[in-house]
mmCIF file of C-alpha atoms in Angstrom:
data_model
loop_
_atom_site.group_PDB
_atom_site.id
_atom_site.type_symbol
_atom_site.label_atom_id
_atom_site.label_comp_id
_atom_site.label_asym_id
_atom_site.label_seq_id
_atom_site.Cartn_x
_atom_site.Cartn_y
_atom_site.Cartn_z
ATOM 1 C CA UNK A 1 -10.586 20.773 0.691
ATOM 2 C CA UNK A 2 -11.598 19.828 -2.819
ATOM 3 C CA UNK A 3 -10.643 16.614 -4.603
ATOM 4 C CA UNK A 4 -7.764 18.193 -6.562
ATOM 5 C CA UNK A 5 -6.074 19.390 -3.379
ATOM 6 C CA UNK A 6 -6.618 16.007 -1.682
ATOM 7 C CA UNK A 7 -5.040 14.293 -4.696
ATOM 8 C CA UNK A 8 -2.075 16.651 -4.645
ATOM 9 C CA UNK A 9 -1.448 16.263 -0.901
ATOM 10 C CA UNK A 10 -1.770 12.470 -0.965
ATOM 11 C CA UNK A 11 0.233 11.901 -4.150
ATOM 12 C CA UNK A 12 -2.681 10.232 -5.919
ATOM 13 C CA UNK A 13 -4.859 11.355 -8.788
ATOM 14 C CA UNK A 14 -8.422 12.618 -8.917
ATOM 15 C CA UNK A 15 -9.309 9.554 -11.002
ATOM 16 C CA UNK A 16 -7.838 7.230 -8.345
ATOM 17 C CA UNK A 17 -9.759 8.946 -5.552
ATOM 18 C CA UNK A 18 -13.030 8.543 -7.432
ATOM 19 C CA UNK A 19 -12.181 4.885 -8.080
ATOM 20 C CA UNK A 20 -11.367 4.267 -4.394
ATOM 21 C CA UNK A 21 -14.722 5.755 -3.429
ATOM 22 C CA UNK A 22 -16.497 3.664 -6.057
ATOM 23 C CA UNK A 23 -15.019 0.376 -4.802
ATOM 24 C CA UNK A 24 -15.518 1.255 -1.133
ATOM 25 C CA UNK A 25 -11.908 1.907 -0.127
ATOM 26 C CA UNK A 26 -12.614 5.495 0.790
ATOM 27 C CA UNK A 27 -15.868 6.612 2.405
ATOM 28 C CA UNK A 28 -18.057 9.068 0.498
ATOM 29 C CA UNK A 29 -16.931 12.563 1.435
ATOM 30 C CA UNK A 30 -19.224 15.334 2.567
ATOM 31 C CA UNK A 31 -20.538 17.542 -0.191
ATOM 32 C CA UNK A 32 -21.000 21.240 -0.623
ATOM 33 C CA UNK A 33 -23.384 21.483 -3.506
ATOM 34 C CA UNK A 34 -21.888 19.371 -6.266
ATOM 35 C CA UNK A 35 -18.335 19.469 -4.812
ATOM 36 C CA UNK A 36 -16.793 16.761 -2.678
ATOM 37 C CA UNK A 37 -15.114 18.056 0.464
ATOM 38 C CA UNK A 38 -12.213 16.028 1.861
ATOM 39 C CA UNK A 39 -10.738 16.171 5.341
ATOM 40 C CA UNK A 40 -7.142 15.812 6.458
ATOM 41 C CA UNK A 41 -8.066 12.301 7.603
ATOM 42 C CA UNK A 42 -9.137 11.486 4.027
ATOM 43 C CA UNK A 43 -5.734 12.643 2.796
ATOM 44 C CA UNK A 44 -4.030 10.409 5.375
ATOM 45 C CA UNK A 45 -6.074 7.389 4.273
ATOM 46 C CA UNK A 46 -5.285 8.146 0.618
ATOM 47 C CA UNK A 47 -1.582 8.401 1.491
ATOM 48 C CA UNK A 48 -1.833 5.082 3.346
ATOM 49 C CA UNK A 49 -3.473 3.439 0.307
ATOM 50 C CA UNK A 50 -0.791 4.762 -2.036
ATOM 51 C CA UNK A 51 2.053 3.606 0.245
ATOM 52 C CA UNK A 52 0.448 0.197 0.735
ATOM 53 C CA UNK A 53 0.110 -0.255 -3.032
ATOM 54 C CA UNK A 54 3.757 0.662 -3.545
ATOM 55 C CA UNK A 55 4.660 -2.025 -1.004
ATOM 56 C CA UNK A 56 2.764 -4.734 -2.874
ATOM 57 C CA UNK A 57 -0.776 -4.592 -1.494
ATOM 58 C CA UNK A 58 -3.509 -5.097 -4.050
ATOM 59 C CA UNK A 59 -6.702 -3.046 -3.931
ATOM 60 C CA UNK A 60 -8.636 -6.200 -3.076
ATOM 61 C CA UNK A 61 -6.439 -6.720 0.002
ATOM 62 C CA UNK A 62 -6.855 -3.079 1.000
ATOM 63 C CA UNK A 63 -10.623 -3.370 0.612
ATOM 64 C CA UNK A 64 -10.647 -6.231 3.095
ATOM 65 C CA UNK A 65 -8.463 -4.233 5.458
ATOM 66 C CA UNK A 66 -10.614 -1.110 5.225
ATOM 67 C CA UNK A 67 -13.914 -2.973 5.021
ATOM 68 C CA UNK A 68 -15.380 -1.442 8.173
ATOM 69 C CA UNK A 69 -13.762 1.967 7.829
ATOM 70 C CA UNK A 70 -16.403 4.658 7.445
ATOM 71 C CA UNK A 71 -14.373 7.774 8.130
ATOM 72 C CA UNK A 72 -14.181 7.278 11.859
ATOM 73 C CA UNK A 73 -11.163 5.729 13.586
ATOM 74 C CA UNK A 74 -8.675 4.139 11.215
ATOM 75 C CA UNK A 75 -8.414 0.321 11.653
ATOM 76 C CA UNK A 76 -4.750 0.230 12.718
ATOM 77 C CA UNK A 77 -5.095 -3.290 14.149
ATOM 78 C CA UNK A 78 -6.315 -4.588 10.777
ATOM 79 C CA UNK A 79 -3.457 -2.771 9.036
ATOM 80 C CA UNK A 80 -0.897 -4.331 11.394
ATOM 81 C CA UNK A 81 -2.366 -7.794 10.816
ATOM 82 C CA UNK A 82 -2.343 -7.321 7.022
ATOM 83 C CA UNK A 83 1.265 -6.104 7.116
ATOM 84 C CA UNK A 84 2.333 -9.139 9.175
ATOM 85 C CA UNK A 85 0.566 -11.463 6.707
ATOM 86 C CA UNK A 86 2.182 -9.710 3.721
ATOM 87 C CA UNK A 87 5.624 -10.037 5.328
ATOM 88 C CA UNK A 88 5.072 -13.764 5.947
ATOM 89 C CA UNK A 89 3.944 -14.160 2.336
ATOM 90 C CA UNK A 90 7.106 -12.407 1.122
ATOM 91 C CA UNK A 91 9.344 -14.594 3.289
ATOM 92 C CA UNK A 92 7.690 -17.643 1.744
ATOM 93 C CA UNK A 93 8.128 -16.231 -1.777
ATOM 94 C CA UNK A 94 11.772 -15.406 -1.072
ATOM 95 C CA UNK A 95 12.341 -19.005 0.063
ATOM 96 C CA UNK A 96 10.672 -20.373 -3.052
ATOM 97 C CA UNK A 97 12.690 -18.049 -5.280
ATOM 98 C CA UNK A 98 15.914 -19.033 -3.508
ATOM 99 C CA UNK A 99 15.122 -22.703 -4.146
ATOM 100 C CA UNK A 100 14.426 -21.922 -7.787
ATOM 101 C CA UNK A 101 17.707 -20.007 -8.043
ATOM 102 C CA UNK A 102 19.624 -22.883 -6.438
ATOM 103 C CA UNK A 103 17.971 -25.311 -8.874
ATOM 104 C CA UNK A 104 18.998 -23.150 -11.811
ATOM 105 C CA UNK A 105 22.578 -22.952 -10.509
ATOM 106 C CA UNK A 106 22.710 -26.753 -10.236
ATOM 107 C CA UNK A 107 21.120 -27.163 -13.667
ATOM 108 C CA UNK A 108 23.658 -24.753 -15.163
ATOM 109 C CA UNK A 109 26.568 -26.603 -13.552
ATOM 110 C CA UNK A 110 25.262 -29.934 -14.802
ATOM 111 C CA UNK A 111 24.790 -28.455 -18.244
ATOM 112 C CA UNK A 112 28.354 -27.103 -18.296
ATOM 113 C CA UNK A 113 29.680 -30.476 -17.120
ATOM 114 C CA UNK A 114 27.701 -32.234 -19.861
ATOM 115 C CA UNK A 115 28.939 -29.782 -22.484
ATOM 116 C CA UNK A 116 32.554 -30.336 -21.408
ATOM 117 C CA UNK A 117 32.071 -34.098 -21.645
ATOM 118 C CA UNK A 118 30.502 -33.771 -25.078
ATOM 119 C CA UNK A 119 33.416 -31.666 -26.349
ATOM 120 C CA UNK A 120 35.925 -34.327 -25.350
ATOM 121 C CA UNK A 121 33.896 -36.958 -27.151
ATOM 122 C CA UNK A 122 33.670 -34.758 -30.240
ATOM 123 C CA UNK A 123 37.440 -34.116 -30.202
ATOM 124 C CA UNK A 124 38.106 -37.835 -29.813
ATOM 125 C CA UNK A 125 35.751 -38.648 -32.690
ATOM 126 C CA UNK A 126 37.352 -35.954 -34.874
ATOM 127 C CA UNK A 127 40.816 -37.390 -34.158
ATOM 128 C CA UNK A 128 39.675 -40.903 -35.065
ATOM 129 C CA UNK A 129 38.303 -39.735 -38.411
ATOM 130 C CA UNK A 130 41.334 -37.547 -39.213
ATOM 131 C CA UNK A 131 44.409 -39.212 -37.656
ATOM 132 C CA UNK A 132 46.895 -36.754 -39.143
ATOM 133 C CA UNK A 133 45.093 -33.590 -37.947
ATOM 134 C CA UNK A 134 45.540 -32.057 -34.516
ATOM 135 C CA UNK A 135 43.324 -29.411 -32.964
ATOM 136 C CA UNK A 136 45.261 -26.364 -31.739
#
């Protein structure tokens, strides 16, 4: 199949496919004259790349994963390892974000407590300056 059909079936664009080939993510396809001919396996790899990107993989990470892929057997073991590493990275990021959230909650509570204390001081100072006035 031609590049347009491969793009359509994989949900990518012709421009993306050319870029993936250029950076070594996708092996050079066979050619018929000046036309690139893609296989069903190429479409599956393109679909994999698109899904992986949507799940947070960067092209650099995918390049490492597909480093030795030359159109033969897909490196499933490398993909599994990369997925496990990405999941561990996310767990770590979630923990760090939870700590940050907890810190912000504590900071907000302390800020509210400080604001309440400051209001009482301001009311007391206002009453001292204006003994006949009451705040209602």
